[in-house]
């Protein structure tokens, strides 16, 4: 069947992309296309091979389970958004899961209104909104699935540097749990490397914010030395304010010893894939490792990372959305 041939082509391109560089968003999209096409092919074969009451019951059960799962997802997103607002404050970045849940609920309400009223104009708007929602949901699913796999990458080769990305301090000088997770991951990686007879330099990267008494890099270095990591193996980078600056300034430190070095970059699991995409664009020759994150924090943080990736390709995504909207309009009018 054609659909299986398309799935095989997507898988082949995915494998080629992974072999060339793991740090590509195209890999995530190709993996998502392969899984979607394969699932569609299997479902088509299943429907063609089975008929009768049992198949009707199975289709009804699958539809109900899908609907219940969808409602549960919407409820979870809204509930997580409320929890984030209570625990982390009502900053826009903390409300993304709430906004996502309300957006999906709004699109469903729009579809229901269109079906109830029979309005052609409202139906067109609902169709366009649904198609765009499906488009971004697909991209998000690709981002999450591939990011999950990428964030669990293990380092087997000797390292010359371990770069730890900063994430802000609390109380002006204390390392918060989120950043502590990154530092503990880096410390464990340093211990593994030294046990193999190779001692890397740990670069703690983070500048001083307006509400901080010291630069993040120095607080991070102090955290590591308090836990036994020798101070002479730590190189603070205290000028960065963003992830891009973290990577660019850390690369400048590593480049002082010439090229050919091997490094790993440590951040949180939700941030690993986007940091890897940035590292690739900046020419930093290292993979990104993810430290564990509190479960309640992950959905909103992952949505924030996905939004940043979408905005970094805003022209491409705007063109895709315009094309999808145009096709909906043409097909309905």
Coordinates of C-alpha atoms in Angstrom, one line a residue:
X1 CA 0.0 0.0 0.0
X2 CA 1.0 3.6 -0.7
X3 CA 0.7 4.6 3.0
X4 CA 3.2 1.9 4.1
X5 CA 5.6 3.1 1.3
X6 CA 5.3 6.6 2.7
X7 CA 5.9 5.4 6.2
X8 CA 9.0 3.5 5.1
X9 CA 10.3 6.6 3.3
X10 CA 9.7 8.7 6.5
X11 CA 11.6 6.1 8.6
X12 CA 14.5 6.1 6.1
X13 CA 14.8 9.8 6.1
X14 CA 14.6 9.8 10.0
X15 CA 17.4 7.3 10.2
X16 CA 19.5 9.4 7.8
X17 CA 18.8 12.5 9.8
X18 CA 19.8 10.8 13.1
X19 CA 23.0 9.5 11.6
X20 CA 23.9 13.1 10.4
X21 CA 23.0 14.9 13.6
X22 CA 20.7 14.0 16.5
X23 CA 20.1 17.6 17.2
X24 CA 17.6 18.4 14.4
X25 CA 13.9 19.2 14.8
X26 CA 13.4 17.6 11.4
X27 CA 14.2 14.2 13.0
X28 CA 11.3 14.7 15.4
X29 CA 8.9 15.5 12.6
X30 CA 10.0 12.5 10.5
X31 CA 9.6 10.2 13.5
X32 CA 6.1 11.6 14.0
X33 CA 5.2 11.1 10.4
X34 CA 6.4 7.5 10.4
X35 CA 4.4 6.7 13.5
X36 CA 1.3 8.5 12.2
X37 CA 1.4 6.9 8.7
X38 CA 2.1 3.4 10.2
X39 CA -0.8 3.8 12.6
X40 CA -3.1 4.9 9.8
X41 CA -2.1 2.0 7.6
X42 CA -2.7 -0.6 10.4
X43 CA -6.0 1.0 11.3
X44 CA -7.1 0.9 7.6
X45 CA -6.2 -2.8 7.3
X46 CA -8.0 -3.6 10.5
X47 CA -11.2 -1.9 9.4
X48 CA -11.0 -3.6 6.0
X49 CA -10.4 -7.1 7.4
X50 CA -13.2 -7.1 10.1
X51 CA -16.8 -6.5 9.7
X52 CA -20.0 -7.3 11.7
X53 CA -21.2 -6.5 15.2
X54 CA -17.9 -7.2 16.9
X55 CA -16.1 -4.6 14.7
X56 CA -18.9 -2.0 15.4
X57 CA -18.5 -2.6 19.1
X58 CA -14.7 -2.3 18.9
X59 CA -15.0 1.0 16.9
X60 CA -17.5 2.4 19.4
X61 CA -15.3 1.4 22.3
X62 CA -12.2 2.9 20.7
X63 CA -14.1 6.1 20.0
X64 CA -15.3 6.4 23.6
X65 CA -11.9 5.7 25.0
X66 CA -10.4 8.4 22.7
X67 CA -13.1 10.9 23.8
X68 CA -12.5 10.1 27.5
X69 CA -8.8 10.4 27.0
X70 CA -9.2 13.7 25.2
X71 CA -11.4 15.1 28.0
X72 CA -9.0 13.8 30.6
X73 CA -6.1 15.6 28.8
X74 CA -8.0 18.9 28.7
X75 CA -8.9 18.6 32.4
X76 CA -5.2 17.8 33.2
X77 CA -3.9 20.8 31.3
X78 CA -6.3 23.1 33.0
X79 CA -5.7 21.6 36.4
X80 CA -1.9 21.8 35.9
X81 CA -2.2 25.4 34.9
X82 CA -4.1 26.3 38.1
X83 CA -1.4 24.4 40.1
X84 CA 1.4 26.2 38.4
X85 CA -0.3 29.6 39.1
X86 CA -0.5 28.7 42.8
X87 CA 3.0 27.3 43.2
X88 CA 5.0 29.4 40.7
X89 CA 3.0 32.6 40.3
X90 CA 0.8 34.0 37.6
X91 CA 3.5 34.9 35.1
X92 CA 2.5 34.2 31.5
X93 CA 5.1 31.5 31.2
X94 CA 3.5 29.6 34.1
X95 CA 0.0 29.7 32.5
X96 CA 0.8 27.9 29.2
X97 CA -0.8 24.6 30.2
X98 CA -3.9 26.4 31.3
X99 CA -4.0 28.4 28.1
X100 CA -3.5 25.2 26.0
X101 CA -6.4 23.4 27.8
X102 CA -8.7 26.4 27.4
X103 CA -7.7 26.8 23.7
X104 CA -8.6 23.1 23.0
X105 CA -11.9 23.5 24.9
X106 CA -12.6 26.7 22.9
X107 CA -12.1 24.9 19.6
X108 CA -14.4 22.1 20.7
X109 CA -17.0 24.6 21.7
X110 CA -16.7 26.4 18.3
X111 CA -17.2 23.1 16.5
X112 CA -20.2 22.2 18.6
X113 CA -21.7 25.7 17.9
X114 CA -21.1 25.3 14.2
X115 CA -22.8 21.9 14.1
X116 CA -25.7 23.2 16.2
X117 CA -26.4 26.3 14.2
X118 CA -25.5 25.0 10.7
X119 CA -23.8 28.3 9.9
X120 CA -21.5 28.0 7.0
X121 CA -19.3 30.9 8.1
X122 CA -19.0 29.6 11.6
X123 CA -18.3 26.1 10.2
X124 CA -15.5 27.5 8.2
X125 CA -13.9 29.3 11.1
X126 CA -14.3 26.1 13.2
X127 CA -12.7 24.0 10.5
X128 CA -9.7 26.3 10.2
X129 CA -9.3 26.5 14.0
X130 CA -9.5 22.7 14.2
X131 CA -6.9 22.1 11.4
X132 CA -4.5 24.6 13.0
X133 CA -5.0 23.0 16.4
X134 CA -4.2 19.6 14.8
X135 CA -1.1 21.0 13.1
X136 CA 0.4 22.4 16.3
X137 CA -0.7 19.3 18.3
X138 CA 1.2 17.1 15.8
X139 CA 4.3 19.2 16.1
X140 CA 4.0 19.3 19.9
X141 CA 3.7 15.5 20.0
X142 CA 6.8 15.2 17.8
X143 CA 8.7 17.6 20.0
X144 CA 7.7 15.7 23.2
X145 CA 8.4 12.2 21.9
X146 CA 11.7 12.9 20.3
X147 CA 12.7 15.2 23.1
X148 CA 12.0 12.4 25.6
X149 CA 14.3 10.1 23.7
X150 CA 17.0 12.7 23.2
X151 CA 16.9 13.8 26.9
X152 CA 17.9 10.3 27.9
X153 CA 21.0 10.2 25.8
X154 CA 24.0 8.7 27.7
X155 CA 27.6 9.8 27.3
X156 CA 30.0 7.0 26.6
X157 CA 33.1 8.9 25.3
X158 CA 35.7 10.8 27.4
X159 CA 34.8 14.5 27.9
X160 CA 36.9 17.6 28.1
X161 CA 34.2 19.9 29.3
X162 CA 30.8 19.7 31.1
X163 CA 28.7 22.8 30.6
X164 CA 26.0 23.5 33.2
X165 CA 23.3 26.0 32.1
X166 CA 22.0 28.4 34.8
X167 CA 18.4 28.9 35.7
X168 CA 18.2 31.7 38.3
X169 CA 18.8 31.8 42.1
X170 CA 16.4 32.2 45.0
X171 CA 17.0 34.6 48.0
X172 CA 19.6 36.4 46.0
X173 CA 22.3 33.7 46.3
X174 CA 20.8 30.2 46.9
X175 CA 20.6 27.5 44.3
X176 CA 16.9 26.4 43.8
X177 CA 15.9 22.8 43.4
X178 CA 15.6 23.1 39.6
X179 CA 19.2 24.2 39.3
X180 CA 20.4 21.8 41.9
X181 CA 19.1 19.0 39.7
X182 CA 21.3 20.2 36.9
X183 CA 24.3 20.5 39.1
X184 CA 23.8 17.1 40.7
X185 CA 23.6 15.6 37.2
X186 CA 26.8 17.3 36.2
X187 CA 28.5 16.2 39.4
X188 CA 27.5 12.6 38.7
X189 CA 28.8 12.8 35.2
X190 CA 32.1 14.3 36.4
X191 CA 32.5 11.5 38.9
X192 CA 31.9 8.9 36.1
X193 CA 34.5 10.6 33.9
X194 CA 37.1 10.8 36.6
X195 CA 36.5 7.1 37.5
X196 CA 37.4 6.3 33.9
X197 CA 40.7 8.3 34.3
X198 CA 39.6 11.4 32.4
X199 CA 39.0 14.7 34.3
X200 CA 36.8 17.2 32.5
X201 CA 36.5 20.9 33.3
X202 CA 33.0 21.9 34.6
X203 CA 31.8 25.3 33.2
X204 CA 29.1 26.8 35.3
X205 CA 27.3 29.3 33.1
X206 CA 25.0 32.1 34.3
X207 CA 25.2 35.8 34.9
X208 CA 23.8 38.0 37.7
X209 CA 20.2 39.0 37.5
X210 CA 18.8 42.3 38.9
X211 CA 17.4 40.5 42.0
X212 CA 20.5 38.3 42.6
X213 CA 23.4 39.2 45.0
X214 CA 26.0 37.2 43.1
X215 CA 26.2 35.7 39.6
X216 CA 24.6 32.3 39.1
X217 CA 27.9 30.9 37.9
X218 CA 29.6 31.6 41.2
X219 CA 26.7 30.2 43.3
X220 CA 26.7 27.1 41.1
X221 CA 30.5 26.7 41.5
X222 CA 30.1 27.0 45.3
X223 CA 27.3 24.4 45.3
X224 CA 29.6 21.9 43.5
X225 CA 32.7 22.6 45.7
X226 CA 30.6 22.1 48.8
X227 CA 29.8 18.6 47.5
X228 CA 33.4 17.6 46.8
X229 CA 34.2 18.7 43.3
X230 CA 37.6 20.4 43.2
X231 CA 37.5 24.1 42.6
X232 CA 40.4 23.9 40.1
X233 CA 38.2 21.8 37.8
X234 CA 35.5 24.5 37.7
X235 CA 35.4 27.4 35.3
X236 CA 32.6 30.0 36.0
X237 CA 31.1 31.9 33.1
X238 CA 29.3 34.8 34.7
X239 CA 28.1 37.0 31.8
X240 CA 25.2 35.1 30.3
X241 CA 21.5 36.0 30.6
X242 CA 19.9 33.6 28.1
X243 CA 20.4 30.0 27.0
X244 CA 21.9 31.3 23.7
X245 CA 24.4 33.4 25.6
X246 CA 25.2 30.4 27.9
X247 CA 26.2 28.4 25.0
X248 CA 28.0 31.1 23.0
X249 CA 30.1 32.2 26.0
X250 CA 30.8 28.7 27.1
X251 CA 32.0 27.9 23.6
X252 CA 34.4 30.9 23.7
X253 CA 35.9 29.4 26.9
X254 CA 36.3 26.0 25.3
X255 CA 37.7 27.4 22.1
X256 CA 40.6 28.9 23.9
X257 CA 42.2 25.5 24.0
X258 CA 41.7 25.0 20.3
X259 CA 39.2 22.8 18.5
X260 CA 38.6 19.1 18.7
X261 CA 37.3 19.1 22.3
X262 CA 34.4 16.9 23.5
X263 CA 31.7 18.4 25.7
X264 CA 28.4 17.6 27.3
X265 CA 25.8 20.2 28.2
X266 CA 23.6 19.7 31.2
X267 CA 20.1 21.3 31.8
X268 CA 16.7 20.0 32.8
X269 CA 14.9 17.3 30.8
X270 CA 12.2 19.6 29.5
X271 CA 14.9 22.0 28.2
X272 CA 17.3 19.5 26.7
X273 CA 16.0 19.2 23.2
X274 CA 15.7 23.0 22.6
X275 CA 19.1 23.5 24.1
X276 CA 20.4 20.9 21.7
X277 CA 18.8 22.7 18.7
X278 CA 20.5 26.0 19.9
X279 CA 23.8 24.2 20.4
X280 CA 23.7 22.9 16.9
X281 CA 22.9 26.3 15.4
X282 CA 25.8 27.9 17.4
X283 CA 28.3 25.2 16.4
X284 CA 28.8 23.8 19.9
X285 CA 30.0 20.2 19.4
X286 CA 28.2 18.6 22.3
X287 CA 25.0 16.7 23.2
X288 CA 22.7 17.9 25.9
X289 CA 21.8 15.8 28.9
X290 CA 18.6 16.3 30.9
X291 CA 18.2 16.3 34.7
X292 CA 14.9 15.2 36.3
X293 CA 12.2 17.9 36.9
X294 CA 9.3 18.0 39.3
X295 CA 6.2 16.4 37.6
X296 CA 3.9 19.4 38.1
X297 CA 6.4 21.8 36.5
X298 CA 7.1 19.7 33.4
X299 CA 3.9 20.3 31.3
X300 CA 4.0 24.1 31.4
X301 CA 7.8 24.1 31.0
X302 CA 7.6 21.8 28.0
X303 CA 5.0 24.0 26.4
X304 CA 7.2 27.0 26.9
X305 CA 10.1 25.3 25.2
X306 CA 7.9 24.2 22.3
X307 CA 6.6 27.7 21.9
X308 CA 10.1 29.0 21.7
X309 CA 11.0 26.5 19.0
X310 CA 7.9 27.4 17.0
X311 CA 8.7 31.1 17.3
X312 CA 12.3 30.5 16.2
X313 CA 10.8 29.2 12.9
X314 CA 7.9 31.7 12.8
X315 CA 8.0 32.3 9.0
X316 CA 7.8 28.7 8.1
X317 CA 5.0 28.0 10.6
X318 CA 3.1 31.1 9.5
X319 CA 3.4 30.0 5.9
X320 CA 2.1 26.5 6.8
X321 CA -0.8 27.9 8.8
X322 CA -1.7 30.2 5.9
X323 CA -1.6 27.3 3.4
X324 CA -3.8 25.1 5.7
X325 CA -6.3 27.9 6.2
X326 CA -6.5 28.6 2.5
X327 CA -7.1 24.9 1.7
X328 CA -9.9 24.8 4.3
X329 CA -11.5 27.9 2.8
X330 CA -11.3 26.6 -0.7
X331 CA -12.7 23.2 0.2
X332 CA -15.7 24.6 2.1
X333 CA -16.5 27.5 -0.2

